[in-house]
Amino acid sequence: MNADISAVWDKIQAMINGFIVLLPNIVLALIVFAIFFFVARGIKRLVKRLTRNRRQARNLGLVLGRLAQGTTLLVGLFVALSIVIPTFRAGDLVQLLGISGVAIGFAFRDILQNFLAGILILLTEPFQIDDQIVFKNFEGTVENIETRATTIRTYDGRRIVIPNSELFTNSVTVNTAFENRRLEYDVGIGYGDDIDQAKQLMLEAMYSVPEVLKDPAPDVLVMELAESTVNIRARWWIKPPRRADDLTSRDQVLSAIKKKLVENGIDLPFPTQQILFHDQTEETDGDRSHQREGWPAGNGKLPKPRRISDSLRLLAQMQTADAHNGKADFPTANDEK
């Protein structure tokens, strides 16, 4: 019993002595890794600072900064392990990673997919930070593009986190991809109004708005002969094409168009429907050549419309005649005998 306790104590004492011997190496390894850690952060910040003012290279700077940071940390880890374990070689770690790479790939498939999609988004630059995009039901300003997900800030002050694989494999509308953006709105005028005059007035109204660009010039086009209106589409360009500028110009353009048309007597009609009533008591009911409403007369003779009182009087006369005839036709008891 005493021999077993002594053997266990000797092992514990040997481990403590070995740790004490390795303690200077461990402290030195931690110091070295900390130095590499701060150097990696400095490299990332330097790359971002160099590309911050260059729109075309901003996303590339993010990729290079993160890759440089990861590479520096990996080198620092190798150096630290070599200090703690002198027999350690980088090839051993590479071999270990290669053996477990397949299992890690299956376990973290979604994470790796988002990571790869994030790298491709940063390199191909379909959109950039501060761009305003529309993705499915989400619309807002791109705040950050990370290797796992992209965050956008909605116009009502919310943050949306979208996985990069979703952005890379689906359609995304970039509203600020170009310097100019065209807006449009359909205005309905009455059928009795002068179309050329209405178009000229709408152009004058758009030219009076400072936010509307003169080049490209605004234009108006007749788009539809609707049920109760003639729809004219007003189109104009703005710069810059951000959401706030869109709302401001739309407010001013529509207000100016409405004021201009009303001042010059152009009708802006409400939707209307015309309902035609047909007198079902006419003898010619069902004969399309004799109907007044909606059908041309076949022989040029149309029946005169009847008033409700005339129809009621005719109906009462018919009922009286039927009752009289029916009384005479019915057999009586004496007749049966």
XYZ file of N, CA, C and O in Angstrom, residues 163-317:
620
model
N -26.920 35.632 -43.755
C -25.792 34.748 -44.081
C -25.286 35.013 -45.495
O -26.064 35.249 -46.419
N -23.981 34.963 -45.645
C -23.385 35.285 -46.942
C -23.775 34.305 -48.034
O -23.860 34.678 -49.205
N -24.009 33.048 -47.670
C -24.406 32.079 -48.689
C -25.757 32.445 -49.302
O -25.995 32.209 -50.485
N -26.654 33.032 -48.503
C -27.945 33.477 -49.029
C -27.758 34.636 -50.007
O -28.374 34.681 -51.074
N -26.913 35.580 -49.653
C -26.677 36.731 -50.530
C -25.993 36.315 -51.824
O -26.265 36.879 -52.888
N -25.097 35.342 -51.744
C -24.307 34.967 -52.917
C -25.106 34.135 -53.912
O -24.834 34.176 -55.112
N -26.121 33.411 -53.431
C -26.876 32.509 -54.313
C -28.246 33.056 -54.693
O -28.991 32.368 -55.395
N -28.612 34.262 -54.246
C -29.911 34.847 -54.566
C -29.721 36.238 -55.172
O -28.636 36.822 -55.103
N -30.797 36.741 -55.749
C -30.748 38.044 -56.403
C -30.769 39.169 -55.364
O -31.536 39.119 -54.402
N -29.927 40.153 -55.581
C -29.834 41.319 -54.701
C -29.929 42.567 -55.573
O -29.230 42.686 -56.584
N -30.797 43.499 -55.201
C -30.931 44.776 -55.903
C -30.086 45.817 -55.188
O -30.271 46.058 -53.996
N -29.150 46.428 -55.918
C -28.272 47.454 -55.363
C -28.767 48.806 -55.876
O -28.556 49.156 -57.041
N -29.423 49.565 -55.017
C -30.005 50.844 -55.439
C -28.963 51.926 -55.667
O -29.230 52.903 -56.379
N -27.798 51.787 -55.061
C -26.764 52.820 -55.167
C -25.568 52.343 -55.999
O -24.449 52.804 -55.796
N -25.809 51.419 -56.916
C -24.701 50.908 -57.726
C -24.170 51.956 -58.698
O -22.984 51.955 -59.037
N -25.036 52.869 -59.152
C -24.642 53.905 -60.110
C -24.913 55.279 -59.513
O -25.631 55.422 -58.521
N -24.365 56.295 -60.157
C -24.491 57.652 -59.629
C -25.910 58.192 -59.765
O -26.383 58.921 -58.889
N -26.597 57.863 -60.866
C -27.940 58.375 -61.105
C -28.959 57.254 -60.963
O -28.642 56.064 -61.126
N -30.197 57.652 -60.675
C -31.289 56.681 -60.562
C -32.564 57.308 -61.112
O -32.857 58.476 -60.833
N -33.314 56.532 -61.892
C -34.550 57.042 -62.479
C -35.748 56.605 -61.642
O -35.862 55.442 -61.243
N -36.645 57.556 -61.405
C -37.896 57.297 -60.700
C -39.060 57.537 -61.651
O -38.918 58.243 -62.653
N -40.217 56.977 -61.340
C -41.373 57.128 -62.212
C -42.659 57.038 -61.405
O -42.690 56.449 -60.314
N -43.718 57.655 -61.969
C -45.028 57.630 -61.326
C -46.091 57.871 -62.392
O -45.910 58.704 -63.279
N -47.200 57.132 -62.305
C -48.296 57.261 -63.269
C -49.346 58.237 -62.738
O -49.816 58.104 -61.591
N -49.719 59.200 -63.588
C -50.735 60.200 -63.255
C -51.902 60.013 -64.227
O -51.697 59.971 -65.447
N -53.140 59.920 -63.691
C -54.318 59.734 -64.524
C -55.065 61.037 -64.753
O -55.390 61.752 -63.803
N -55.333 61.374 -66.032
C -56.117 62.562 -66.378
C -57.415 62.114 -67.030
O -57.568 60.954 -67.429
N -58.368 63.048 -67.143
C -59.658 62.713 -67.733
C -59.590 62.517 -69.233
O -58.700 63.049 -69.922
N -60.543 61.790 -69.765
C -60.593 61.539 -71.211
C -60.904 62.810 -71.993
O -60.564 62.918 -73.167
N -61.540 63.782 -71.359
C -61.849 65.012 -72.065
C -60.738 66.039 -72.028
O -60.863 67.105 -72.643
N -59.622 65.756 -71.343
C -58.512 66.709 -71.246
C -57.571 66.584 -72.435
O -57.478 65.523 -73.078
N -56.844 67.667 -72.697
C -55.870 67.704 -73.788
C -54.599 66.998 -73.329
O -53.923 67.432 -72.393
N -54.247 65.887 -73.969
C -53.094 65.088 -73.558
C -51.800 65.869 -73.740
O -50.921 65.871 -72.852
N -51.646 66.553 -74.871
C -50.409 67.309 -75.118
C -50.213 68.415 -74.085
O -49.096 68.647 -73.609
N -51.299 69.085 -73.735
C -51.195 70.136 -72.723
C -50.820 69.543 -71.367
O -49.968 70.090 -70.647
N -51.434 68.430 -71.010
C -51.125 67.798 -69.732
C -49.657 67.352 -69.677
O -48.987 67.532 -68.655
N -49.149 66.805 -70.769
C -47.761 66.383 -70.800
C -46.802 67.565 -70.654
O -45.806 67.501 -69.935
N -47.117 68.664 -71.320
C -46.280 69.853 -71.220
C -46.282 70.412 -69.792
O -45.243 70.820 -69.262
N -47.442 70.430 -69.168
C -47.538 70.929 -67.800
C -46.766 70.045 -66.824
O -46.108 70.538 -65.894
N -46.803 68.737 -67.041
C -46.067 67.817 -66.164
C -44.563 68.005 -66.320
O -43.803 67.959 -65.337
N -44.096 68.227 -67.545
C -42.673 68.491 -67.763
C -42.244 69.780 -67.068
O -41.185 69.843 -66.428
N -43.072 70.838 -67.193
C -42.745 72.094 -66.532
C -42.680 71.914 -65.016
O -41.810 72.489 -64.343
N -43.569 71.105 -64.476
C -43.568 70.872 -63.036
C -42.300 70.140 -62.593
O -41.698 70.473 -61.567
N -41.865 69.146 -63.374
C -40.651 68.406 -63.001
C -39.404 69.276 -63.133
O -38.486 69.196 -62.305
N -39.338 70.100 -64.160
C -38.180 70.978 -64.326
C -38.085 72.018 -63.202
O -37.002 72.547 -62.933
N -39.201 72.313 -62.542
C -39.178 73.304 -61.469
C -38.641 72.757 -60.157
O -38.396 73.517 -59.230
N -38.439 71.439 -60.069
C -37.935 70.814 -58.838
C -36.412 70.766 -58.903
O -35.841 70.201 -59.847
N -35.688 71.340 -57.939
C -34.216 71.373 -58.003
C -33.581 69.983 -57.974
O -32.505 69.783 -58.555
N -34.226 69.009 -57.306
C -33.623 67.677 -57.187
C -33.661 66.882 -58.483
O -32.965 65.879 -58.615
N -34.467 67.311 -59.445
C -34.578 66.587 -60.717
C -33.438 67.010 -61.634
O -33.215 68.204 -61.860
N -32.723 66.018 -62.177
C -31.593 66.307 -63.062
C -32.092 66.803 -64.416
O -33.106 66.335 -64.932
N -31.349 67.735 -64.972
C -31.643 68.214 -66.325
C -31.016 67.321 -67.388
O -31.446 67.311 -68.537
N -29.988 66.581 -67.004
C -29.326 65.647 -67.909
C -28.947 64.387 -67.111
O -28.080 64.454 -66.236
N -29.632 63.277 -67.349
C -30.689 63.016 -68.331
C -31.963 63.799 -68.015
O -32.308 63.990 -66.859
N -32.642 64.203 -69.074
C -33.824 65.043 -68.933
C -35.038 64.200 -68.545
O -35.155 63.038 -68.934
N -35.970 64.786 -67.786
C -37.222 64.066 -67.487
C -38.085 63.944 -68.724
O -37.940 64.705 -69.689
N -38.992 62.990 -68.726
C -39.899 62.814 -69.855
C -41.237 62.291 -69.355
O -41.369 61.845 -68.205
N -42.257 62.368 -70.244
C -43.609 61.896 -69.935
C -44.092 61.048 -71.104
O -43.857 61.380 -72.262
N -44.780 59.963 -70.797
C -45.250 59.033 -71.822
C -46.659 58.586 -71.480
O -46.969 58.298 -70.315
N -47.529 58.521 -72.505
C -48.857 57.947 -72.317
C -48.711 56.428 -72.253
O -48.224 55.799 -73.190
N -49.149 55.836 -71.130
C -48.913 54.423 -70.907
C -50.164 53.557 -71.029
O -50.073 52.386 -71.370
N -51.349 54.136 -70.740
C -52.524 53.271 -70.687
C -53.798 54.094 -70.847
O -53.893 55.207 -70.321
N -54.752 53.537 -71.591
C -56.105 54.064 -71.644
C -56.938 53.226 -70.680
O -57.493 52.196 -71.048
N -56.997 53.663 -69.444
C -57.639 52.888 -68.391
C -59.151 53.073 -68.430
O -59.706 53.731 -69.318
N -59.856 52.502 -67.447
C -61.314 52.522 -67.449
C -61.864 53.934 -67.327
O -62.847 54.283 -67.974
N -61.254 54.757 -66.452
C -61.789 56.102 -66.237
C -60.738 57.182 -66.393
O -61.039 58.355 -66.204
N -59.490 56.832 -66.730
C -58.424 57.820 -66.861
C -57.504 57.471 -68.022
O -57.445 56.318 -68.470
N -56.804 58.487 -68.492
C -55.676 58.305 -69.414
C -54.419 58.424 -68.563
O -54.134 59.488 -68.009
N -53.672 57.321 -68.417
C -52.520 57.276 -67.522
C -51.264 57.755 -68.249
O -50.883 57.194 -69.287
N -50.641 58.785 -67.699
C -49.400 59.347 -68.237
C -48.296 59.111 -67.219
O -48.441 59.466 -66.051
N -47.205 58.500 -67.657
C -46.086 58.164 -66.759
C -45.043 59.279 -66.779
O -44.495 59.622 -67.837
N -44.773 59.829 -65.598
C -43.718 60.834 -65.434
C -42.438 60.134 -64.968
O -42.467 59.356 -64.010
N -41.329 60.409 -65.654
C -40.048 59.782 -65.326
C -38.991 60.870 -65.154
O -38.886 61.782 -65.967
N -38.207 60.738 -64.071
C -37.161 61.724 -63.802
C -35.966 61.040 -63.118
O -36.100 59.948 -62.566
N -34.813 61.703 -63.174
C -33.560 61.164 -62.636
C -33.119 61.997 -61.434
O -33.345 63.209 -61.393
N -32.475 61.309 -60.464
C -31.958 62.005 -59.290
C -30.501 61.586 -59.057
O -30.045 60.548 -59.533
N -29.790 62.423 -58.316
C -28.408 62.143 -57.933
C -28.116 62.862 -56.627
O -28.383 64.067 -56.541
N -27.637 62.131 -55.595
C -27.316 60.704 -55.521
C -28.582 59.851 -55.377
O -29.632 60.366 -54.998
N -28.463 58.564 -55.663
C -29.665 57.723 -55.708
C -29.997 57.067 -54.369
O -30.381 55.897 -54.325
N -29.861 57.769 -53.269
C -30.119 57.172 -51.976
C -31.591 57.303 -51.607
O -32.354 58.060 -52.207
N -31.997 56.564 -50.584
C -33.410 56.491 -50.215
C -33.957 57.856 -49.817
O -35.074 58.218 -50.195
N -33.196 58.618 -49.054
C -33.663 59.933 -48.630
C -33.886 60.849 -49.826
O -34.881 61.590 -49.889
N -32.986 60.805 -50.804
C -33.156 61.623 -52.008
C -34.350 61.153 -52.833
O -35.047 61.967 -53.454
N -34.597 59.846 -52.843
C -35.762 59.294 -53.538
C -37.049 59.860 -52.954
O -37.920 60.367 -53.686
N -37.193 59.806 -51.637
C -38.417 60.282 -51.000
C -38.588 61.792 -51.171
O -39.694 62.280 -51.432
N -37.477 62.538 -51.028
C -37.566 63.992 -51.163
C -38.004 64.400 -52.560
O -38.909 65.226 -52.735
N -37.368 63.839 -53.580
C -37.715 64.208 -54.948
C -39.114 63.740 -55.313
O -39.860 64.440 -56.009
N -39.506 62.570 -54.852
C -40.853 62.073 -55.157
C -41.918 62.992 -54.543
O -42.931 63.304 -55.181
N -41.693 63.425 -53.318
C -42.635 64.337 -52.678
C -42.760 65.644 -53.454
O -43.873 66.118 -53.732
N -41.640 66.227 -53.830
C -41.675 67.518 -54.511
C -42.222 67.402 -55.934
O -42.976 68.283 -56.391
N -41.863 66.350 -56.644
C -42.333 66.184 -58.026
C -43.840 65.961 -58.068
O -44.563 66.605 -58.847
N -44.351 65.064 -57.241
C -45.786 64.795 -57.262
C -46.586 66.003 -56.797
O -47.661 66.294 -57.339
N -46.077 66.723 -55.809
C -46.771 67.938 -55.365
C -46.804 68.979 -56.475
O -47.845 69.619 -56.713
N -45.682 69.160 -57.178
C -45.631 70.149 -58.256
C -46.537 69.759 -59.418
O -47.220 70.611 -60.015
N -46.580 68.479 -59.770
C -47.429 68.022 -60.876
C -48.903 68.230 -60.530
O -49.694 68.734 -61.340
N -49.297 67.847 -59.331
C -50.696 67.997 -58.939
C -51.108 69.467 -58.937
O -52.176 69.838 -59.455
N -50.265 70.318 -58.381
C -50.582 71.749 -58.328
C -50.666 72.339 -59.732
O -51.586 73.111 -60.050
N -49.744 71.965 -60.614
C -49.715 72.507 -61.969
C -50.942 72.087 -62.767
O -51.553 72.897 -63.476
N -51.332 70.824 -62.667
C -52.475 70.344 -63.434
C -53.783 70.964 -62.942
O -54.648 71.338 -63.736
N -53.940 71.076 -61.634
C -55.172 71.640 -61.086
C -55.299 73.113 -61.446
O -56.385 73.599 -61.793
N -54.177 73.848 -61.382
C -54.215 75.272 -61.715
C -54.621 75.506 -63.167
O -55.214 76.552 -63.495
N -54.333 74.565 -64.055
C -54.643 74.734 -65.471
C -55.885 73.951 -65.903
O -56.090 73.710 -67.101
N -56.702 73.539 -64.955
C -57.984 72.933 -65.273
C -57.915 71.512 -65.784
O -58.881 71.034 -66.396
N -56.822 70.800 -65.561
C -56.728 69.395 -65.965
C -57.387 68.540 -64.894
O -57.077 68.652 -63.707
N -58.298 67.680 -65.328
C -59.057 66.859 -64.385
C -58.209 65.694 -63.897
O -57.500 65.043 -64.678
N -58.282 65.428 -62.602
C -57.669 64.235 -62.011
C -58.807 63.381 -61.455
O -59.114 63.418 -60.260
N -59.455 62.604 -62.318
C -60.714 61.955 -61.928
C -60.517 60.780 -60.982
O -59.456 60.141 -60.950
N -61.583 60.536 -60.210
C -61.631 59.337 -59.392
C -62.067 58.166 -60.274
O -62.696 58.350 -61.309
N -61.760 56.946 -59.853
C -62.262 55.780 -60.609
C -63.792 55.768 -60.609
O -64.435 55.920 -59.569
N -64.376 55.623 -61.775
C -65.847 55.628 -61.908
C -66.297 54.410 -62.703
O -65.529 53.841 -63.493
N -67.572 54.032 -62.492
C -68.193 52.951 -63.246
C -69.561 53.415 -63.722
O -70.255 54.165 -63.028
N -69.964 52.986 -64.910
C -71.274 53.316 -65.465
C -72.151 52.082 -65.444
O -71.778 51.030 -65.972
N -73.293 52.207 -64.781
C -74.228 51.087 -64.652
C -75.488 51.416 -65.460
O -76.110 52.467 -65.274
N -75.882 50.521 -66.380
C -77.052 50.705 -67.237
C -78.173 49.774 -66.779
O -77.956 48.563 -66.612
N -79.378 50.345 -66.541
C -80.529 49.577 -66.124
C -81.440 49.333 -67.325
O -81.699 50.248 -68.113
N -81.908 48.128 -67.455
C -82.776 47.762 -68.571
C -84.156 47.376 -68.040
O -84.268 46.623 -67.066
N -85.211 47.905 -68.689
C -86.581 47.607 -68.287
C -86.925 46.180 -68.701
O -87.046 45.868 -69.894
N -87.076 45.306 -67.718
C -87.328 43.899 -68.015
C -88.781 43.613 -68.398
O -89.114 42.470 -68.693
N -89.651 44.660 -68.369
C -91.065 44.439 -68.705
C -91.359 44.650 -70.178
O -92.503 44.493 -70.618
N -90.349 45.044 -70.961
C -90.603 45.287 -72.371
C -90.813 43.981 -73.120
O -90.183 42.957 -72.807
N -91.649 44.024 -74.131
C -91.915 42.833 -74.930
C -90.699 42.427 -75.747
O -90.568 41.265 -76.132
N -89.842 43.403 -76.038
C -88.652 43.112 -76.860
C -87.461 42.688 -76.003
O -86.337 42.641 -76.506
N -87.662 42.377 -74.746
C -86.560 41.970 -73.878
C -85.898 40.715 -74.441
O -86.574 39.730 -74.777
N -84.581 40.748 -74.552
C -83.831 39.625 -75.104
C -83.505 39.783 -76.565
O -82.640 39.084 -77.088
N -84.187 40.688 -77.252
C -83.909 40.949 -78.655
C -82.890 42.078 -78.737
O -83.220 43.243 -78.501
N -81.659 41.778 -79.058
C -80.600 42.777 -79.033
C -80.792 43.879 -80.062
O -80.292 44.976 -79.911
N -81.500 43.585 -81.108
C -81.731 44.619 -82.128
C -82.716 45.674 -81.652
O -82.869 46.708 -82.293
N -83.425 45.424 -80.526
C -84.405 46.370 -80.019
C -84.051 46.914 -78.640
O -84.840 47.643 -78.060
N -82.909 46.539 -78.130
C -82.515 47.048 -76.810
C -81.923 48.441 -76.952
O -81.206 48.731 -77.904
N -82.240 49.311 -76.007
C -81.756 50.685 -76.052
C -80.324 50.799 -75.541
O -79.505 51.506 -76.107
N -80.020 50.126 -74.407
C -78.763 50.377 -73.707
C -77.670 49.438 -74.208
O -77.768 48.227 -74.063
N -76.631 50.008 -74.786
C -75.445 49.238 -75.096
C -75.443 48.510 -76.409
O -74.449 47.928 -76.797
N -76.623 48.489 -77.170
C -76.653 47.757 -78.427
C -77.282 48.640 -79.497
O -78.257 49.336 -79.241
N -76.765 48.624 -80.695
C -77.347 49.431 -81.776
C -78.682 48.861 -82.233
O -78.921 47.657 -82.164
N -79.526 49.743 -82.711
C -80.838 49.302 -83.208
C -80.688 48.653 -84.577
O -80.052 49.211 -85.475
N -81.306 47.495 -84.728
C -81.169 46.820 -86.015
C -82.037 47.420 -87.101
O -81.642 47.515 -88.261
N -83.280 47.848 -86.770
C -84.187 48.393 -87.769
C -84.390 49.886 -87.614
O -85.250 50.464 -88.268
N -83.618 50.533 -86.735
C -83.738 51.969 -86.547
C -84.865 52.382 -85.643
O -85.060 53.574 -85.404
N -85.726 51.444 -85.179
C -86.843 51.756 -84.295
C -86.541 51.214 -82.904
O -86.343 50.008 -82.731
N -86.487 52.105 -81.955
C -86.219 51.715 -80.578
C -87.485 51.857 -79.757
O -88.253 52.805 -79.944
N -87.717 50.930 -78.841
C -88.902 51.083 -77.975
C -88.730 52.262 -77.045
O -87.626 52.576 -76.610
N -89.864 52.947 -76.787
C -89.807 54.075 -75.881
C -89.665 53.574 -74.444
O -90.284 52.583 -74.067
N -88.868 54.272 -73.664
C -88.710 53.836 -72.270
C -89.989 54.071 -71.490
O -90.724 55.031 -71.725
N -90.275 53.176 -70.584
C -91.462 53.272 -69.767
C -91.106 53.741 -68.365
O -90.051 53.395 -67.830
N -92.033 54.478 -67.784
C -91.863 54.860 -66.401
C -92.304 53.713 -65.503
O -93.067 52.833 -65.915
N -91.852 53.754 -64.273
C -92.217 52.685 -63.347
C -93.725 52.652 -63.117
O -94.345 51.583 -63.030
N -94.325 53.852 -63.076
C -95.784 53.904 -62.861
C -96.537 53.251 -64.013
O -97.534 52.541 -63.806
N -96.032 53.452 -65.252
C -96.675 52.817 -66.408
C -96.548 51.302 -66.332
O -97.499 50.571 -66.653
N -95.354 50.834 -65.928
C -95.163 49.392 -65.807
C -96.066 48.802 -64.746
O -96.648 47.723 -64.929
N -96.213 49.489 -63.599
C -97.082 48.989 -62.536
C -98.550 48.981 -62.986
O -99.314 48.044 -62.683
N -98.963 50.038 -63.728
C -100.340 50.100 -64.221
C -100.614 48.955 -65.202
O -101.659 48.311 -65.154
N -99.631 48.690 -66.104
C -99.795 47.595 -67.067
C -99.858 46.262 -66.346
O -100.659 45.384 -66.706
N -99.048 46.085 -65.328
C -99.063 44.834 -64.578
C -100.391 44.628 -63.861
O -100.930 43.513 -63.844
N -100.953 45.715 -63.301
C -102.248 45.597 -62.612
C -103.353 45.242 -63.596
O -104.242 44.413 -63.303
N -103.322 45.839 -64.785
C -104.320 45.532 -65.794
C -104.239 44.072 -66.230
O -105.259 43.401 -66.403
